[in-house]
Tab-separated table of C-alpha atoms in Angstrom:
chain	number	residue	atom	x	y	z
A	2	MET	CA	-120.607	-34.535	-12.033
A	3	VAL	CA	-121.672	-38.006	-10.926
A	4	ASP	CA	-122.127	-40.674	-13.581
A	5	LYS	CA	-125.764	-41.626	-14.227
A	6	ASN	CA	-125.051	-45.293	-13.474
A	7	VAL	CA	-123.491	-44.327	-10.153
A	8	GLU	CA	-126.567	-42.253	-9.306
A	9	LEU	CA	-128.790	-45.236	-10.067
A	10	ALA	CA	-126.638	-47.556	-7.960
A	11	LEU	CA	-126.761	-45.103	-5.057
A	12	PHE	CA	-130.530	-44.883	-5.428
A	13	ARG	CA	-130.895	-48.674	-5.356
A	14	ILE	CA	-128.671	-48.971	-2.287
A	15	LYS	CA	-130.597	-46.295	-0.399
A	16	GLN	CA	-133.868	-47.886	-1.482
A	17	LYS	CA	-132.789	-51.202	0.118
A	18	ALA	CA	-131.498	-49.650	3.364
A	19	ASP	CA	-134.264	-51.266	5.433
A	20	SER	CA	-133.726	-54.729	3.951
A	21	PRO	CA	-132.467	-57.588	6.132
A	22	LEU	CA	-128.660	-57.752	6.356
A	23	ASN	CA	-128.171	-60.697	3.979
A	24	GLU	CA	-130.369	-59.115	1.335
A	25	PHE	CA	-128.570	-55.792	1.719
A	26	LYS	CA	-125.165	-57.480	1.353
A	27	ASN	CA	-126.362	-59.041	-1.912
A	28	VAL	CA	-127.511	-55.640	-3.164
A	29	ILE	CA	-124.077	-54.169	-2.414
A	30	ASN	CA	-122.235	-56.965	-4.213
A	31	ASN	CA	-124.566	-56.786	-7.209
A	32	GLU	CA	-124.059	-53.029	-7.486
A	33	MET	CA	-120.290	-53.432	-7.173
A	34	CYS	CA	-120.265	-55.949	-10.020
A	35	MET	CA	-122.612	-53.920	-12.204
A	36	ILE	CA	-120.876	-50.565	-11.807
A	37	THR	CA	-117.453	-52.013	-12.615
A	38	THR	CA	-118.625	-54.809	-14.945
A	39	SER	CA	-116.790	-57.281	-12.710
A	40	LEU	CA	-117.536	-60.958	-12.313
A	41	ILE	CA	-116.782	-61.138	-8.601
A	42	ALA	CA	-117.051	-58.790	-5.615
A	43	TYR	CA	-116.454	-58.833	-1.872
A	44	PHE	CA	-116.217	-56.513	1.088
A	45	ALA	CA	-114.744	-56.805	4.550
A	46	THR	CA	-114.891	-54.744	7.712
A	47	MET	CA	-111.743	-53.550	9.438
A	48	ASN	CA	-111.248	-53.612	13.184
A	49	ALA	CA	-110.437	-50.411	15.122
A	50	SER	CA	-106.717	-51.249	15.254
A	51	GLU	CA	-106.659	-51.661	11.468
A	52	ASN	CA	-104.942	-55.015	11.681
A	53	VAL	CA	-107.787	-57.511	11.100
A	54	LEU	CA	-110.243	-57.743	8.217
A	55	THR	CA	-113.460	-59.714	8.570
A	56	MET	CA	-115.177	-60.817	5.391
A	57	VAL	CA	-118.773	-59.664	5.473
A	58	GLY	CA	-120.104	-60.119	1.967
A	59	TRP	CA	-119.123	-61.691	-1.310
A	60	SER	CA	-120.874	-62.156	-4.594
A	61	ASP	CA	-122.446	-65.491	-5.450
A	62	ALA	CA	-119.926	-65.900	-8.268
A	63	ALA	CA	-117.002	-65.360	-5.904
A	64	MET	CA	-118.081	-68.033	-3.456
A	65	GLY	CA	-119.857	-70.242	-5.973
A	66	ASN	CA	-116.628	-70.662	-7.914
A	67	CYS	CA	-114.528	-71.087	-4.809
A	68	ALA	CA	-113.744	-74.699	-3.955
A	69	MET	CA	-111.635	-74.031	-0.876
A	70	ILE	CA	-112.501	-76.465	1.891
A	71	ASP	CA	-111.987	-73.918	4.672
A	72	LYS	CA	-113.133	-70.438	3.796
A	73	PRO	CA	-111.637	-68.242	6.507
A	74	ILE	CA	-113.546	-65.065	7.165
A	75	VAL	CA	-111.041	-63.322	9.445
A	76	TYR	CA	-107.656	-62.217	8.116
A	77	LYS	CA	-104.733	-60.481	9.796
A	78	ILE	CA	-103.544	-57.662	7.552
A	79	GLU	CA	-99.936	-58.782	7.932
A	80	GLU	CA	-100.912	-62.149	6.446
A	81	THR	CA	-103.082	-60.899	3.600
A	82	GLY	CA	-101.793	-60.756	0.100
A	83	LEU	CA	-102.547	-58.177	-2.511
A	84	TRP	CA	-106.086	-57.496	-1.326
A	85	GLY	CA	-104.696	-56.076	1.926
A	86	ASP	CA	-102.790	-53.404	-0.019
A	87	ALA	CA	-105.781	-51.045	0.044
A	88	VAL	CA	-105.374	-50.952	3.819
A	89	ARG	CA	-101.585	-50.790	3.812
A	90	GLU	CA	-101.493	-48.087	1.127
A	91	ARG	CA	-104.716	-46.372	2.291
A	92	LYS	CA	-105.860	-45.952	-1.307
A	93	ALA	CA	-107.401	-47.892	-4.155
A	94	VAL	CA	-105.167	-50.522	-5.726
A	95	ILE	CA	-105.607	-51.748	-9.296
A	96	THR	CA	-104.024	-54.951	-10.574
A	97	ASN	CA	-104.862	-55.725	-14.181
A	98	ASP	CA	-102.548	-58.692	-14.704
A	99	TYR	CA	-102.479	-60.649	-11.474
A	100	GLN	CA	-100.801	-63.712	-12.934
A	101	ASN	CA	-97.726	-61.741	-14.055
A	102	LEU	CA	-97.594	-59.244	-11.203
A	103	GLN	CA	-94.237	-58.934	-9.484
A	104	LYS	CA	-94.965	-57.393	-6.089
A	105	PRO	CA	-93.865	-58.472	-2.595
A	106	THR	CA	-97.448	-58.506	-1.299
A	107	LYS	CA	-98.575	-60.965	-3.965
A	108	LYS	CA	-98.919	-64.211	-2.063
A	109	GLY	CA	-100.997	-66.166	-4.505
A	110	TYR	CA	-104.153	-67.831	-3.298
A	111	PRO	CA	-105.051	-71.168	-1.762
A	112	GLU	CA	-105.858	-74.207	-3.850
A	113	GLY	CA	-109.489	-74.092	-4.943
A	114	HIS	CA	-109.740	-70.295	-4.689
A	115	VAL	CA	-111.445	-68.577	-7.612
A	116	THR	CA	-108.815	-67.670	-10.226
A	117	VAL	CA	-107.965	-63.982	-10.166
A	118	ILE	CA	-107.194	-62.329	-13.479
A	119	GLY	CA	-107.642	-58.679	-12.578
A	120	HIS	CA	-108.480	-57.105	-9.239
A	121	MET	CA	-109.293	-53.714	-7.795
A	122	ASN	CA	-109.970	-52.836	-4.205
A	123	LEU	CA	-110.389	-49.685	-2.216
A	124	PRO	CA	-110.680	-48.595	1.377
A	125	VAL	CA	-113.676	-46.849	2.875
A	126	MET	CA	-112.471	-44.303	5.395
A	127	GLU	CA	-114.214	-42.811	8.423
A	128	ASN	CA	-112.542	-40.312	10.748
A	129	GLY	CA	-109.172	-41.032	9.156
A	130	LYS	CA	-109.407	-44.798	9.672
A	131	VAL	CA	-110.064	-47.626	7.229
A	132	VAL	CA	-113.416	-49.159	8.212
A	133	LEU	CA	-114.219	-51.264	5.152
A	134	VAL	CA	-112.380	-52.730	2.179
A	135	ALA	CA	-114.301	-53.386	-1.020
A	136	GLY	CA	-112.949	-55.363	-3.927
A	137	VAL	CA	-113.945	-56.534	-7.375
A	138	GLY	CA	-112.299	-58.865	-9.812
A	139	ASN	CA	-112.127	-60.411	-13.238
A	140	LYS	CA	-113.518	-57.612	-15.347
A	141	ASN	CA	-113.345	-58.370	-19.078
A	142	SER	CA	-111.210	-55.273	-19.638
A	143	GLU	CA	-108.691	-53.379	-17.542
A	144	TYR	CA	-109.652	-51.583	-14.361
A	145	THR	CA	-109.155	-47.837	-14.544
A	146	GLN	CA	-109.358	-44.809	-12.302
A	147	LYS	CA	-112.959	-44.404	-13.499
A	148	ASP	CA	-113.804	-47.718	-11.811
A	149	VAL	CA	-112.347	-46.347	-8.583
A	150	SER	CA	-114.238	-43.061	-8.974
A	151	ASP	CA	-117.481	-44.913	-9.671
A	152	LEU	CA	-117.151	-47.471	-6.879
A	153	GLN	CA	-115.957	-45.179	-4.075
A	154	PRO	CA	-119.200	-43.200	-3.549
A	155	ILE	CA	-121.235	-46.393	-3.739
A	156	MET	CA	-119.190	-48.051	-1.026
A	157	ASP	CA	-119.109	-44.893	1.090
A	158	GLU	CA	-122.920	-44.851	1.029
A	159	ALA	CA	-123.188	-48.592	1.568
A	160	TRP	CA	-120.989	-48.271	4.657
A	161	LYS	CA	-123.267	-45.617	6.179
A	162	ILE	CA	-126.131	-48.080	6.028
A	163	LEU	CA	-124.157	-51.265	6.653
A	164	LYS	CA	-122.513	-50.154	9.900
A	165	ALA	CA	-125.908	-49.838	11.591
A	166	LYS	CA	-126.776	-53.393	10.518
A	167	LEU	CA	-123.596	-55.096	11.729
């Protein structure tokens, strides 16, 4: 049974399917933040070889709080830190205590980047390939499997609409 809030988020995404791309990206990020009660959100497309992510959308809070001078939008998976784990592991990855995490893929973040406290990201798959990575961060409580279960159908639906717009 699908959560009522997830149903509403799916309805709002479908309702905005004909919106211009920038407006639709904002809708996606807002829904991601609302469904997981996160402060920041982002999503990135994956190339066919699954070795390069291209940032497509990020919440206002994510970029508004980011003081990095150069904000790269293209990332090689081999160079990404923790947020590339959803691609490498081909599943959702939850990190509730980023600052104390001991994991080889934790690379920190550049000076001026928004501080990450907690983070969750997940892959969107199509025909056995990762096509999109969606992530949220800095929820006031811990991320759980329910967050994954709530966010996955929203991002699967968003991808169906988004891919025609890109």
